[in-house]
Amino acid sequence: MFPQIRVCLFISKRFSEKIIFDNFSGTISSKRLGLTGVNGSGKSTLMKIIKGLEHLDSGTISHPKNAKIKYLSQTITYSFEGKVADVVKNHYMKDSGLQNLYNEEKYILTEIEHEKDISKAESLYENLIKIQGEIESINSSKNYSSDPLYLLKKLGFTDEMIEQESSTLSGGWLMRLALAVLMSESSD
């Protein structure tokens, strides 16, 4: 599932005269995080700060150096092309490395087909077996985030919506699609 991540904060942030955080400190240690609060209380600002999208006035944030932290903006700045299911599937394929492995597999198969030297062909076969093993490993570790249909249905998409062009979705459904894309990508 999701690994646990620990984020430590000691921050100050203001917008003009409005103080958002004044020497705010805390530790977040969770696999998932949901923030609630009244409008303007700093929920989005806090997430942007943790993600590195917003600068601090002062303070520090610490989390694992290579942590993958995801953030979904409240403003629709996403543009997707293709059918709804394909959008999520393509993002997953790219993020998991499957697309590169499939491309490499296809290339090696073409090379094997045209290779006349037996020792070179054997070497290509060894590489092919290694790549196919990596593909199998990724495919066998699939979970809900790698199944676009399951993920989209859990977010309320109907079978008809899953097959329609993403460009025809309303703003609210585009936001759900953006969430599905985010959930299909690996993160900490």
Coordinates of N, CA, C and O in Angstrom, one line a residue:
M1 N 0.8 -1.2 0.0 CA 0.0 0.0 0.0 C 0.9 1.2 0.0 O 1.8 1.4 -0.8
F2 N 0.6 2.2 0.9 CA 1.3 3.4 1.0 C 2.4 3.3 2.1 O 2.0 2.9 3.2
P3 N 3.6 3.7 1.9 CA 4.6 3.7 3.0 C 4.3 4.9 3.9 O 3.6 5.9 3.5
Q4 N 4.7 4.8 5.1 CA 4.5 5.9 6.1 C 5.6 6.9 5.8 O 6.7 6.6 5.6
I5 N 5.2 8.2 5.9 CA 6.2 9.3 5.7 C 6.1 10.2 6.9 O 5.0 10.4 7.5
R6 N 7.2 10.8 7.3 CA 7.3 11.7 8.5 C 7.7 13.1 8.0 O 8.8 13.2 7.4
V7 N 6.9 14.1 8.3 CA 7.3 15.5 7.9 C 7.3 16.3 9.2 O 6.4 16.3 10.0
C8 N 8.4 17.0 9.4 CA 8.6 17.8 10.6 C 8.6 19.3 10.1 O 9.2 19.6 9.2
L9 N 7.8 20.1 10.9 CA 7.6 21.5 10.4 C 7.9 22.5 11.6 O 7.6 22.2 12.7
F10 N 8.5 23.6 11.2 CA 8.6 24.7 12.1 C 8.6 25.9 11.2 O 9.6 26.2 10.6
I11 N 7.4 26.5 11.0 CA 7.3 27.5 9.9 C 6.6 28.7 10.2 O 5.8 28.8 11.2
S12 N 6.8 29.8 9.5 CA 6.1 31.0 9.5 C 5.8 31.4 8.1 O 6.6 31.3 7.2
K13 N 4.6 31.9 7.9 CA 4.1 32.3 6.5 C 3.0 33.3 6.7 O 2.1 33.2 7.5
R14 N 3.2 34.4 5.8 CA 2.1 35.4 5.8 C 1.9 35.8 4.3 O 2.8 35.7 3.5
F15 N 0.8 36.4 4.1 CA 0.4 37.0 2.8 C 0.1 38.4 3.1 O -0.9 38.7 3.8
S16 N 1.0 39.3 2.7 CA 0.8 40.8 3.1 C 0.7 40.9 4.6 O 1.6 40.4 5.3
E17 N -0.4 41.4 5.1 CA -0.5 41.5 6.6 C -1.2 40.3 7.2 O -1.2 40.2 8.4
K18 N -1.7 39.4 6.4 CA -2.4 38.3 7.0 C -1.4 37.2 7.4 O -0.7 36.6 6.5
I19 N -1.4 36.8 8.7 CA -0.5 35.8 9.2 C -1.2 34.4 9.0 O -2.3 34.2 9.5
I20 N -0.6 33.6 8.2 CA -1.1 32.2 8.0 C -0.6 31.3 9.1 O -1.3 30.5 9.7
F21 N 0.8 31.3 9.2 CA 1.4 30.5 10.2 C 2.4 31.3 10.9 O 3.3 32.0 10.3
D22 N 2.4 31.3 12.3 CA 3.4 32.1 13.1 C 4.1 31.2 14.0 O 3.5 30.7 15.0
N23 N 5.3 30.8 13.6 CA 6.1 29.8 14.4 C 5.3 28.5 14.6 O 5.3 27.9 15.7
F24 N 4.6 28.1 13.6 CA 3.8 26.8 13.6 C 4.8 25.7 13.6 O 5.7 25.6 12.8
S25 N 4.6 24.7 14.5 CA 5.4 23.6 14.5 C 4.6 22.3 14.7 O 3.5 22.3 15.2
G26 N 5.1 21.2 14.2 CA 4.3 20.0 14.3 C 5.1 18.9 13.5 O 6.0 19.1 12.8
T27 N 4.6 17.7 13.7 CA 5.1 16.5 13.0 C 3.9 15.8 12.4 O 2.9 15.6 13.1
I28 N 4.0 15.4 11.2 CA 3.0 14.6 10.5 C 3.6 13.3 10.2 O 4.7 13.2 9.6
S29 N 3.1 12.3 10.7 CA 3.6 10.9 10.5 C 2.4 10.0 10.1 O 1.6 9.6 11.0
S30 N 2.3 9.9 8.8 CA 1.1 9.2 8.4 C 1.3 8.6 7.0 O 2.2 9.0 6.3
K31 N 0.4 7.6 6.6 CA 0.5 7.1 5.3 C -0.4 8.0 4.3 O -0.1 8.1 3.2
R32 N -1.4 8.6 4.9 CA -2.3 9.5 4.1 C -2.6 10.6 5.0 O -2.6 10.5 6.3
L33 N -2.9 11.8 4.4 CA -3.2 13.0 5.2 C -4.4 13.7 4.6 O -4.5 13.9 3.3
G34 N -5.4 14.0 5.4 CA -6.5 14.9 5.0 C -6.5 16.1 5.9 O -6.5 15.9 7.1
L35 N -6.6 17.2 5.4 CA -6.7 18.4 6.2 C -8.1 19.0 6.1 O -8.7 19.1 5.0
T36 N -8.7 19.4 7.3 CA -9.9 20.1 7.3 C -9.8 21.4 8.0 O -8.9 21.6 8.9
G37 N -10.6 22.4 7.7 CA -10.6 23.7 8.4 C -11.4 24.7 7.5 O -11.8 24.4 6.4
V38 N -11.6 25.8 8.2 CA -12.4 26.9 7.5 C -11.6 27.5 6.3 O -10.4 27.3 6.3
N39 N -12.3 28.1 5.4 CA -11.6 28.7 4.3 C -10.6 29.8 4.8 O -10.9 30.5 5.7
G40 N -9.5 29.8 4.1 CA -8.5 30.8 4.5 C -7.6 30.4 5.7 O -6.8 31.2 6.1
S41 N -7.8 29.2 6.2 CA -7.0 28.8 7.4 C -5.6 28.3 7.1 O -4.8 28.1 8.0
G42 N -5.3 28.1 5.8 CA -3.9 27.7 5.4 C -3.8 26.2 5.0 O -2.6 25.8 4.9
K43 N -4.8 25.5 4.8 CA -4.7 24.1 4.4 C -3.9 23.9 3.1 O -2.9 23.2 3.1
S44 N -4.3 24.6 2.1 CA -3.6 24.5 0.8 C -2.2 25.1 0.9 O -1.3 24.5 0.3
T45 N -2.1 26.2 1.6 CA -0.7 26.8 1.8 C 0.2 25.8 2.5 O 1.4 25.6 2.0
L46 N -0.3 25.1 3.5 CA 0.5 24.1 4.2 C 1.0 23.0 3.2 O 2.1 22.6 3.2
M47 N 0.0 22.5 2.4 CA 0.4 21.4 1.5 C 1.4 21.9 0.4 O 2.3 21.2 0.0
K48 N 1.2 23.1 0.0 CA 2.1 23.7 -1.0 C 3.5 23.9 -0.4 O 4.5 23.6 -1.1
I49 N 3.6 24.3 0.8 CA 4.9 24.4 1.5 C 5.5 23.1 1.6 O 6.7 22.9 1.3
I50 N 4.8 22.0 2.1 CA 5.4 20.7 2.2 C 5.9 20.2 0.8 O 6.9 19.6 0.7
K51 N 5.1 20.4 -0.2 CA 5.4 20.0 -1.5 C 6.6 20.8 -2.1 O 7.2 20.4 -3.1
G52 N 6.8 22.0 -1.6 CA 7.9 22.9 -2.1 C 7.4 23.8 -3.2 O 8.2 24.4 -3.9
L53 N 6.1 24.0 -3.3 CA 5.5 24.9 -4.3 C 5.3 26.3 -3.7 O 5.1 27.3 -4.5
E54 N 5.5 26.5 -2.4 CA 5.3 27.8 -1.8 C 6.5 28.0 -0.9 O 6.9 27.1 -0.2
H55 N 7.0 29.3 -0.9 CA 8.1 29.6 -0.1 C 7.7 30.0 1.3 O 6.7 30.6 1.5
L56 N 8.6 29.7 2.3 CA 8.4 30.1 3.7 C 8.9 31.5 3.9 O 9.8 31.9 3.3
D57 N 8.3 32.2 4.9 CA 8.9 33.5 5.3 C 10.1 33.1 6.2 O 11.1 33.8 6.2
S58 N 9.9 32.1 7.1 CA 11.0 31.6 7.9 C 10.6 30.2 8.3 O 9.5 29.8 8.3
G59 N 11.7 29.5 8.8 CA 11.4 28.1 9.3 C 12.0 27.0 8.5 O 12.7 27.3 7.5
T60 N 11.7 25.8 8.9 CA 12.3 24.6 8.2 C 11.2 23.5 8.0 O 10.3 23.5 8.8
I61 N 11.4 22.7 7.1 CA 10.6 21.5 6.9 C 11.6 20.4 6.6 O 12.5 20.6 5.9
S62 N 11.3 19.3 7.2 CA 12.2 18.1 7.0 C 11.3 16.9 6.7 O 10.3 16.7 7.3
H63 N 11.7 16.2 5.6 CA 11.1 14.9 5.3 C 12.2 14.2 4.5 O 13.2 14.7 4.1
P64 N 12.0 12.9 4.3 CA 13.0 12.1 3.5 C 13.3 12.8 2.2 O 12.5 13.3 1.5
K65 N 14.6 12.8 1.9 CA 15.1 13.5 0.8 C 14.5 13.2 -0.5 O 14.1 14.0 -1.3
N66 N 14.2 11.9 -0.8 CA 13.7 11.4 -2.0 C 12.2 11.2 -2.0 O 11.6 10.5 -2.8
A67 N 11.5 11.7 -1.0 CA 10.1 11.5 -0.8 C 9.3 12.0 -2.0 O 9.6 13.1 -2.4
K68 N 8.3 11.2 -2.4 CA 7.4 11.7 -3.5 C 6.1 12.1 -2.8 O 5.3 11.2 -2.4
I69 N 5.9 13.4 -2.7 CA 4.7 13.9 -2.1 C 3.8 14.5 -3.2 O 4.3 15.3 -4.0
K70 N 2.6 14.1 -3.2 CA 1.7 14.6 -4.3 C 0.7 15.6 -3.7 O 0.4 15.6 -2.5
Y71 N 0.4 16.6 -4.6 CA -0.5 17.7 -4.2 C -1.5 17.9 -5.4 O -1.0 18.0 -6.5
L72 N -2.8 18.0 -5.1 CA -3.7 18.3 -6.2 C -4.2 19.7 -6.0 O -4.8 20.1 -4.9
S73 N -3.9 20.6 -6.9 CA -4.3 22.0 -6.8 C -5.8 22.1 -6.9 O -6.5 21.4 -7.6
Q74 N -6.4 23.1 -6.2 CA -7.8 23.4 -6.2 C -8.2 24.1 -7.5 O -9.4 24.1 -7.9
T75 N -7.3 24.6 -8.2 CA -7.5 25.3 -9.5 C -7.2 24.3 -10.6 O -6.2 23.7 -10.7
I76 N -8.1 24.2 -11.6 CA -8.0 23.3 -12.7 C -7.0 23.9 -13.7 O -7.2 24.9 -14.3
T77 N -5.8 23.3 -13.7 CA -4.7 23.7 -14.6 C -4.3 22.5 -15.5 O -3.3 22.6 -16.1
Y78 N -5.1 21.5 -15.4 CA -4.8 20.2 -16.1 C -5.5 20.2 -17.4 O -6.6 20.6 -17.6
S79 N -4.8 19.7 -18.4 CA -5.4 19.4 -19.7 C -5.0 18.0 -20.1 O -3.8 17.7 -20.1
F80 N -6.0 17.2 -20.4 CA -5.8 15.8 -20.7 C -6.3 15.6 -22.2 O -7.2 16.2 -22.6
E81 N -5.6 14.6 -22.8 CA -6.1 14.2 -24.2 C -6.4 12.8 -24.2 O -5.7 12.0 -23.5
G82 N -7.4 12.4 -24.9 CA -7.8 11.0 -25.0 C -8.9 10.6 -24.2 O -9.5 11.4 -23.5
K83 N -9.3 9.3 -24.2 CA -10.4 8.8 -23.4 C -10.0 8.8 -21.9 O -8.8 8.7 -21.6
V84 N -11.0 9.0 -21.1 CA -10.7 9.1 -19.6 C -9.9 7.9 -19.1 O -8.9 8.1 -18.4
A85 N -10.2 6.7 -19.5 CA -9.5 5.5 -19.0 C -8.0 5.5 -19.5 O -7.1 5.2 -18.8
D86 N -7.8 5.9 -20.7 CA -6.5 6.0 -21.3 C -5.6 7.0 -20.6 O -4.4 6.8 -20.5
V87 N -6.2 8.1 -20.2 CA -5.4 9.2 -19.5 C -4.8 8.6 -18.3 O -3.6 8.7 -18.0
V88 N -5.6 7.9 -17.5 CA -5.1 7.3 -16.2 C -4.1 6.2 -16.5 O -3.0 6.2 -15.9
K89 N -4.4 5.4 -17.4 CA -3.5 4.2 -17.8 C -2.2 4.7 -18.3 O -1.1 4.2 -17.9
N90 N -2.2 5.7 -19.2 CA -0.9 6.3 -19.7 C -0.1 6.9 -18.6 O 1.2 6.8 -18.7
H91 N -0.7 7.6 -17.7 CA 0.1 8.2 -16.6 C 0.7 7.1 -15.7 O 1.9 7.2 -15.3
Y92 N -0.1 6.0 -15.5 CA 0.5 4.9 -14.7 C 1.6 4.3 -15.4 O 2.7 4.0 -14.8
M93 N 1.5 4.0 -16.7 CA 2.5 3.3 -17.5 C 3.8 4.2 -17.5 O 4.9 3.6 -17.4
K94 N 3.6 5.5 -17.6 CA 4.8 6.3 -17.7 C 5.5 6.4 -16.3 O 6.7 6.2 -16.2
D95 N 4.7 6.5 -15.2 CA 5.2 6.6 -13.9 C 5.9 5.3 -13.4 O 6.9 5.4 -12.8
S96 N 5.3 4.2 -13.7 CA 5.8 2.9 -13.3 C 7.0 2.5 -14.1 O 7.7 1.5 -13.7
G97 N 7.3 3.1 -15.2 CA 8.4 2.7 -16.1 C 8.0 1.6 -17.1 O 8.8 1.2 -17.9
L98 N 6.7 1.1 -17.0 CA 6.3 0.1 -18.0 C 6.4 0.5 -19.4 O 6.8 -0.3 -20.3
Q99 N 6.1 1.8 -19.7 CA 6.1 2.2 -21.1 C 7.5 2.1 -21.7 O 7.7 1.6 -22.8
N100 N 8.5 2.5 -20.9 CA 9.9 2.3 -21.4 C 10.3 0.9 -21.6 O 11.0 0.5 -22.5
L101 N 9.9 0.0 -20.6 CA 10.2 -1.4 -20.7 C 9.5 -2.0 -21.9 O 10.1 -2.8 -22.7
Y102 N 8.2 -1.7 -22.2 CA 7.6 -2.2 -23.4 C 8.3 -1.7 -24.7 O 8.4 -2.5 -25.6
N103 N 8.7 -0.5 -24.7 CA 9.4 0.0 -25.9 C 10.7 -0.7 -26.1 O 11.1 -1.0 -27.2
E104 N 11.4 -1.0 -25.0 CA 12.7 -1.7 -25.0 C 12.5 -3.1 -25.5 O 13.2 -3.6 -26.3
E105 N 11.4 -3.7 -25.0 CA 11.1 -5.1 -25.4 C 10.8 -5.2 -26.9 O 11.3 -6.0 -27.6
K106 N 10.0 -4.2 -27.4 CA 9.7 -4.2 -28.8 C 11.0 -4.0 -29.7 O 11.2 -4.6 -30.7
Y107 N 11.9 -3.1 -29.2 CA 13.1 -2.8 -29.9 C 14.0 -4.1 -30.0 O 14.5 -4.5 -31.0
I108 N 14.1 -4.8 -28.9 CA 14.9 -6.0 -28.8 C 14.3 -7.1 -29.7 O 15.1 -7.8 -30.4
L109 N 13.0 -7.3 -29.7 CA 12.4 -8.2 -30.6 C 12.7 -8.0 -32.0 O 12.9 -8.9 -32.8
T110 N 12.7 -6.7 -32.4 CA 13.0 -6.3 -33.8 C 14.5 -6.6 -34.1 O 14.8 -7.1 -35.2
E111 N 15.3 -6.3 -33.1 CA 16.8 -6.6 -33.3 C 17.0 -8.1 -33.5 O 17.8 -8.5 -34.3
I112 N 16.4 -8.9 -32.6 CA 16.5 -10.4 -32.7 C 16.1 -10.9 -34.1 O 16.8 -11.8 -34.7
E113 N 15.0 -10.4 -34.6 CA 14.5 -10.8 -35.9 C 15.4 -10.6 -37.0 O 15.5 -11.4 -37.9
H114 N 16.3 -9.5 -36.9 CA 17.2 -9.2 -38.0 C 18.6 -9.6 -37.7 O 19.5 -9.5 -38.6
E115 N 18.9 -10.1 -36.5 CA 20.3 -10.5 -36.2 C 20.7 -11.8 -36.8 O 20.0 -12.8 -36.6
K116 N 21.9 -11.8 -37.5 CA 22.4 -13.0 -38.1 C 23.4 -13.7 -37.2 O 23.6 -14.9 -37.3
D117 N 24.1 -12.9 -36.4 CA 25.2 -13.5 -35.5 C 24.5 -14.2 -34.3 O 23.8 -13.5 -33.5
I118 N 24.8 -15.4 -34.2 CA 24.1 -16.2 -33.1 C 24.5 -15.7 -31.7 O 23.7 -15.6 -30.8
S119 N 25.8 -15.4 -31.5 CA 26.2 -14.9 -30.1 C 25.5 -13.6 -29.8 O 25.1 -13.3 -28.6
K120 N 25.4 -12.7 -30.8 CA 24.7 -11.4 -30.5 C 23.2 -11.7 -30.3 O 22.6 -11.0 -29.4
A121 N 22.6 -12.6 -31.0 CA 21.2 -13.0 -30.8 C 21.0 -13.5 -29.4 O 20.0 -13.2 -28.8
E122 N 21.9 -14.4 -29.0 CA 21.8 -14.9 -27.6 C 21.8 -13.9 -26.6 O 21.1 -13.9 -25.6
S123 N 22.7 -12.9 -26.7 CA 22.8 -11.8 -25.8 C 21.5 -10.9 -25.8 O 21.1 -10.5 -24.8
L124 N 20.9 -10.8 -27.0 CA 19.7 -10.0 -27.1 C 18.6 -10.8 -26.4 O 17.7 -10.2 -25.7
Y125 N 18.6 -12.1 -26.5 CA 17.6 -13.0 -25.8 C 17.7 -12.8 -24.3 O 16.7 -12.8 -23.6
E126 N 18.9 -12.8 -23.8 CA 19.2 -12.6 -22.4 C 18.6 -11.3 -21.9 O 18.0 -11.2 -20.8
N127 N 18.9 -10.3 -22.7 CA 18.3 -8.9 -22.3 C 16.8 -9.0 -22.4 O 16.1 -8.4 -21.5
L128 N 16.2 -9.7 -23.3 CA 14.8 -9.8 -23.5 C 14.2 -10.4 -22.3 O 13.2 -10.0 -21.7
I129 N 14.8 -11.5 -21.8 CA 14.3 -12.3 -20.7 C 14.3 -11.4 -19.4 O 13.4 -11.4 -18.6
K130 N 15.4 -10.6 -19.3 CA 15.5 -9.7 -18.1 C 14.4 -8.6 -18.1 O 13.8 -8.4 -17.1
I131 N 14.2 -8.0 -19.3 CA 13.2 -7.0 -19.4 C 11.8 -7.6 -19.2 O 10.9 -7.0 -18.5
Q132 N 11.5 -8.8 -19.7 CA 10.2 -9.4 -19.5 C 10.0 -9.7 -18.0 O 8.9 -9.6 -17.5
G133 N 11.1 -10.1 -17.3 CA 11.0 -10.3 -15.9 C 10.6 -9.0 -15.1 O 9.8 -9.1 -14.2
E134 N 11.2 -7.9 -15.5 CA 10.9 -6.6 -14.9 C 9.4 -6.2 -15.2 O 8.7 -5.8 -14.3
I135 N 9.0 -6.5 -16.4 CA 7.6 -6.2 -16.7 C 6.6 -7.1 -15.9 O 5.7 -6.6 -15.3
E136 N 7.0 -8.3 -15.8 CA 6.1 -9.2 -15.0 C 6.1 -8.8 -13.5 O 5.1 -8.9 -12.8
S137 N 7.3 -8.4 -13.0 CA 7.4 -8.0 -11.6 C 6.5 -6.8 -11.3 O 5.8 -6.7 -10.3
I138 N 6.5 -5.8 -12.2 CA 5.6 -4.6 -12.1 C 4.2 -5.0 -12.2 O 3.3 -4.6 -11.4
N139 N 3.8 -5.8 -13.2 CA 2.4 -6.2 -13.4 C 1.9 -7.1 -12.2 O 0.8 -7.0 -11.9
S140 N 2.8 -7.9 -11.6 CA 2.3 -8.7 -10.5 C 2.1 -8.0 -9.2 O 1.4 -8.4 -8.3
S141 N 2.7 -6.8 -9.1 CA 2.6 -6.0 -7.9 C 1.5 -4.9 -8.0 O 1.4 -4.0 -7.3
K142 N 0.6 -5.1 -9.0 CA -0.5 -4.1 -9.2 C -1.4 -4.0 -8.0 O -1.6 -5.0 -7.3
N143 N -1.9 -2.8 -7.8 CA -2.8 -2.6 -6.7 C -3.9 -1.7 -7.3 O -3.9 -1.4 -8.5
Y144 N -4.8 -1.2 -6.5 CA -5.9 -0.3 -7.0 C -5.4 0.9 -7.8 O -6.0 1.3 -8.7
S145 N -4.2 1.4 -7.4 CA -3.7 2.6 -8.1 C -3.3 2.3 -9.5 O -3.1 3.2 -10.3
S146 N -3.0 1.0 -9.8 CA -2.6 0.7 -11.2 C -3.7 0.2 -12.1 O -3.5 -0.2 -13.2
D147 N -5.0 0.1 -11.5 CA -6.1 -0.3 -12.3 C -7.0 0.9 -12.6 O -7.8 1.3 -11.7
P148 N -6.9 1.5 -13.8 CA -7.6 2.7 -14.1 C -9.1 2.6 -13.9 O -9.8 3.5 -13.5
L149 N -9.7 1.4 -14.4 CA -11.1 1.3 -14.3 C -11.6 1.2 -12.9 O -12.6 1.9 -12.5
Y150 N -10.9 0.5 -12.0 CA -11.3 0.4 -10.6 C -11.2 1.8 -10.0 O -12.1 2.2 -9.3
L151 N -10.1 2.4 -10.2 CA -9.9 3.7 -9.6 C -10.9 4.8 -10.1 O -11.5 5.5 -9.2
L152 N -11.2 4.8 -11.3 CA -12.2 5.7 -11.9 C -13.6 5.4 -11.3 O -14.3 6.4 -11.0
K153 N -14.0 4.2 -11.2 CA -15.3 3.8 -10.7 C -15.4 4.2 -9.2 O -16.4 4.6 -8.8
K154 N -14.3 4.0 -8.5 CA -14.3 4.4 -7.1 C -14.5 5.9 -6.9 O -15.0 6.4 -5.9
L155 N -14.1 6.7 -7.9 CA -14.3 8.1 -7.9 C -15.6 8.6 -8.5 O -15.8 9.8 -8.7
G156 N -16.5 7.6 -8.9 CA -17.8 7.9 -9.4 C -18.0 7.9 -10.9 O -19.1 8.3 -11.3
F157 N -17.0 7.6 -11.6 CA -17.2 7.6 -13.1 C -18.0 6.4 -13.5 O -17.8 5.3 -13.0
T158 N -18.9 6.6 -14.4 CA -19.7 5.5 -15.0 C -19.0 4.9 -16.1 O -18.0 5.5 -16.6
D159 N -19.4 3.7 -16.6 CA -18.8 3.1 -17.7 C -18.8 4.0 -19.0 O -17.8 4.0 -19.7
E160 N -19.9 4.7 -19.2 CA -20.0 5.6 -20.3 C -18.9 6.7 -20.2 O -18.3 7.1 -21.2
M161 N -18.8 7.3 -19.0 CA -17.8 8.4 -18.8 C -16.4 7.9 -19.0 O -15.6 8.7 -19.5
I162 N -16.1 6.7 -18.6 CA -14.8 6.2 -18.7 C -14.3 6.1 -20.2 O -13.2 6.2 -20.5
E163 N -15.3 5.8 -21.0 CA -15.0 5.7 -22.5 C -15.1 7.0 -23.2 O -14.7 7.1 -24.4
Q164 N -15.5 8.1 -22.6 CA -15.6 9.4 -23.3 C -14.3 10.1 -23.4 O -13.4 9.9 -22.6
E165 N -14.2 11.1 -24.3 CA -13.0 11.9 -24.4 C -12.9 12.8 -23.1 O -13.9 13.4 -22.7
S166 N -11.7 12.9 -22.6 CA -11.5 13.7 -21.4 C -11.8 15.2 -21.6 O -12.2 15.9 -20.7
S167 N -11.7 15.6 -22.8 CA -11.9 17.0 -23.1 C -13.4 17.4 -23.0 O -13.7 18.6 -22.9
T168 N -14.3 16.4 -22.9 CA -15.7 16.7 -22.8 C -16.2 16.8 -21.3 O -17.4 17.0 -21.1
L169 N -15.3 16.5 -20.4 CA -15.7 16.5 -19.0 C -15.9 17.9 -18.4 O -15.2 18.8 -18.8
S170 N -16.8 18.0 -17.5 CA -17.0 19.3 -16.8 C -15.9 19.6 -15.8 O -15.1 18.7 -15.6
G171 N -15.8 20.7 -15.3 CA -14.8 21.1 -14.3 C -14.6 20.1 -13.1 O -13.5 19.7 -12.8
G172 N -15.8 19.8 -12.6 CA -15.7 18.9 -11.4 C -15.2 17.5 -11.8 O -14.5 16.9 -11.0
W173 N -15.6 17.0 -12.9 CA -15.2 15.7 -13.4 C -13.7 15.7 -13.8 O -13.0 14.8 -13.6
L174 N -13.3 16.9 -14.3 CA -11.8 17.0 -14.7 C -11.0 17.0 -13.4 O -9.9 16.4 -13.4
M175 N -11.5 17.5 -12.3 CA -10.8 17.5 -11.0 C -10.7 16.1 -10.5 O -9.7 15.6 -10.0
R176 N -11.8 15.3 -10.7 CA -11.8 13.9 -10.3 C -10.8 13.1 -11.2 O -10.1 12.2 -10.7
L177 N -10.7 13.4 -12.4 CA -9.8 12.8 -13.3 C -8.3 13.1 -12.9 O -7.5 12.2 -12.9
A178 N -8.1 14.4 -12.5 CA -6.8 14.8 -12.1 C -6.4 14.0 -10.8 O -5.3 13.6 -10.6
L179 N -7.4 13.8 -9.9 CA -7.2 13.0 -8.7 C -6.8 11.6 -9.0 O -5.9 11.0 -8.4
A180 N -7.6 11.0 -10.0 CA -7.3 9.6 -10.4 C -5.8 9.5 -11.0 O -5.1 8.5 -10.7
V181 N -5.4 10.5 -11.8 CA -4.1 10.5 -12.3 C -3.1 10.5 -11.2 O -2.1 9.8 -11.1
L182 N -3.3 11.4 -10.2 CA -2.4 11.6 -9.1 C -2.3 10.3 -8.3 O -1.3 9.8 -7.9
M183 N -3.5 9.6 -8.1 CA -3.5 8.4 -7.3 C -2.9 7.2 -8.0 O -2.4 6.3 -7.4
S184 N -2.8 7.3 -9.4 CA -2.2 6.2 -10.1 C -0.7 6.3 -10.2 O 0.0 5.4 -10.5
E185 N -0.1 7.4 -9.7 CA 1.3 7.6 -9.7 C 1.9 7.2 -8.4 O 1.2 7.3 -7.3
S186 N 3.1 6.8 -8.4 CA 3.7 6.4 -7.1 C 4.0 7.6 -6.2 O 4.3 8.7 -6.7
S187 N 3.9 7.4 -4.9 CA 4.2 8.5 -4.0 C 4.5 7.9 -2.7 O 4.3 6.7 -2.4
D188 N 5.0 8.8 -1.8 CA 5.2 8.4 -0.4 C 4.2 9.0 0.5 O 4.0 8.7 1.5

